[in-house]
Short mmCIF file of C-alpha atoms in Angstrom, two decimals:
data_model
loop_
_atom_site.label_atom_id
_atom_site.label_comp_id
_atom_site.label_asym_id
_atom_site.label_seq_id
_atom_site.Cartn_x
_atom_site.Cartn_y
_atom_site.Cartn_z
CA MET A 1 -50.09 45.14 49.90
CA ASN A 2 -51.70 44.28 53.21
CA LEU A 3 -50.09 43.46 56.55
CA LEU A 4 -50.31 39.67 56.12
CA GLN A 5 -48.65 39.86 52.71
CA ASN A 6 -45.87 42.02 54.17
CA ILE A 7 -45.29 39.53 56.98
CA TYR A 8 -45.26 36.65 54.49
CA LEU A 9 -42.68 38.39 52.31
CA LEU A 10 -40.54 39.34 55.31
CA ARG A 11 -40.51 35.70 56.44
CA ILE A 12 -39.39 34.63 52.96
CA GLU A 13 -36.62 37.24 52.94
CA ARG A 14 -35.44 36.14 56.39
CA SER A 15 -35.46 32.49 55.25
CA LEU A 16 -33.40 33.25 52.16
CA GLY A 17 -31.03 35.70 53.81
CA PHE A 18 -31.54 38.49 51.28
CA ARG A 19 -34.07 41.18 50.44
CA LEU A 20 -36.44 40.77 47.52
CA HIS A 21 -36.84 43.37 44.81
CA ASP A 22 -40.28 44.94 44.40
CA TRP A 23 -40.84 43.09 41.12
CA GLN A 24 -40.03 39.77 42.88
CA LYS A 25 -42.56 40.50 45.61
CA HIS A 26 -45.14 41.36 42.96
CA TYR A 27 -44.42 38.08 41.16
CA LEU A 28 -44.85 36.04 44.33
CA LEU A 29 -48.15 37.69 45.17
CA THR A 30 -49.69 37.89 41.70
CA GLY A 31 -47.82 35.52 39.39
CA GLU A 32 -47.13 38.40 37.00
CA LEU A 33 -43.47 38.51 35.99
CA ASN A 34 -42.12 41.98 35.21
CA SER A 35 -38.43 41.30 35.66
CA PRO A 36 -35.48 43.26 34.31
CA ASN A 37 -33.80 41.92 31.20
CA GLY A 38 -30.53 40.08 31.31
CA ARG A 39 -28.88 37.54 33.53
CA ALA A 40 -28.14 37.67 37.27
CA THR A 41 -31.29 39.69 37.99
CA GLY A 42 -32.94 37.31 40.46
CA LYS A 43 -35.44 35.70 38.07
CA THR A 44 -34.34 32.14 38.78
CA ALA A 45 -34.19 32.68 42.54
CA ILE A 46 -37.76 33.97 42.74
CA TYR A 47 -38.96 31.30 40.31
CA CYS A 48 -37.44 28.68 42.64
CA VAL A 49 -39.22 30.25 45.61
CA LYS A 50 -42.55 30.19 43.78
CA LEU A 51 -41.99 26.60 42.64
CA ALA A 52 -40.95 25.48 46.12
CA LEU A 53 -44.05 27.03 47.68
CA SER A 54 -46.35 25.30 45.19
CA LYS A 55 -48.46 22.35 46.22
CA GLU A 56 -46.89 20.18 43.55
CA GLU A 57 -45.00 16.94 44.00
CA PHE A 58 -41.80 16.57 42.00
CA LYS A 59 -39.62 13.59 41.27
CA LEU A 60 -36.00 14.34 42.06
CA ARG A 61 -34.86 13.05 38.68
CA ASP A 62 -37.35 15.34 36.88
CA LEU A 63 -36.48 18.62 38.62
CA GLU A 64 -34.23 19.78 35.80
CA LYS A 65 -37.22 19.74 33.43
CA PHE A 66 -38.80 22.57 35.43
CA ARG A 67 -35.91 24.99 34.93
CA ASP A 68 -36.91 28.49 33.96
CA GLU A 69 -34.33 28.99 31.22
CA ASP A 70 -31.57 27.14 29.42
CA HIS A 71 -28.01 28.42 29.50
CA GLY A 72 -26.00 25.42 28.39
CA LEU A 73 -25.06 22.00 29.66
CA ASN A 74 -24.41 22.83 33.31
CA TYR A 75 -27.44 25.04 33.87
CA SER A 76 -29.86 22.16 34.49
CA ARG A 77 -27.75 20.78 37.32
CA TRP A 78 -27.14 24.28 38.73
CA PHE A 79 -30.90 24.97 38.63
CA ARG A 80 -31.71 21.72 40.45
CA ASN A 81 -29.16 22.44 43.18
CA THR A 82 -30.32 26.05 43.57
CA PHE A 83 -33.95 24.98 43.75
CA LEU A 84 -33.24 22.35 46.40
CA LYS A 85 -31.22 24.82 48.48
CA ILE A 86 -34.01 27.43 48.39
CA ARG A 87 -36.64 24.79 49.14
CA ASP A 88 -34.65 23.52 52.11
CA GLN A 89 -34.17 27.07 53.46
CA LEU A 90 -37.90 27.75 53.25
CA LYS A 91 -38.78 24.41 54.84
CA ALA A 92 -36.30 24.96 57.69
CA ASN A 93 -38.08 28.23 58.44
CA GLY A 94 -41.54 26.73 58.71
CA PHE A 95 -42.92 27.11 55.20
CA LYS A 96 -44.99 24.34 53.67
CA VAL A 97 -43.05 23.40 50.55
CA CYS A 98 -43.53 21.03 47.65
CA GLU A 99 -42.77 17.35 48.08
CA ILE A 100 -39.74 15.77 46.44
CA VAL A 101 -40.00 12.04 45.84
CA GLN A 102 -37.41 9.60 44.56
#
């Protein structure tokens, strides 16, 4: 990992307010997902970061379709809210994030 990549990752960590695991950093830089098994491991958080930093444009009503997993009825809404929170944190800290349209 070079200096610019380290700075980029440090800025993301500062924006989110928590440190990233090595596998999350690897995923952001390469797109290769080598996450631990199970729930509450940080997979959704880092997926939301990657999605927010994409150059895509999303319709607000369609965000739930982009969820990474399905864990029942409330997960879609939880995913949408988590994604929007992460996106807003990154945007507030100067990152260029995806557009959300009505």
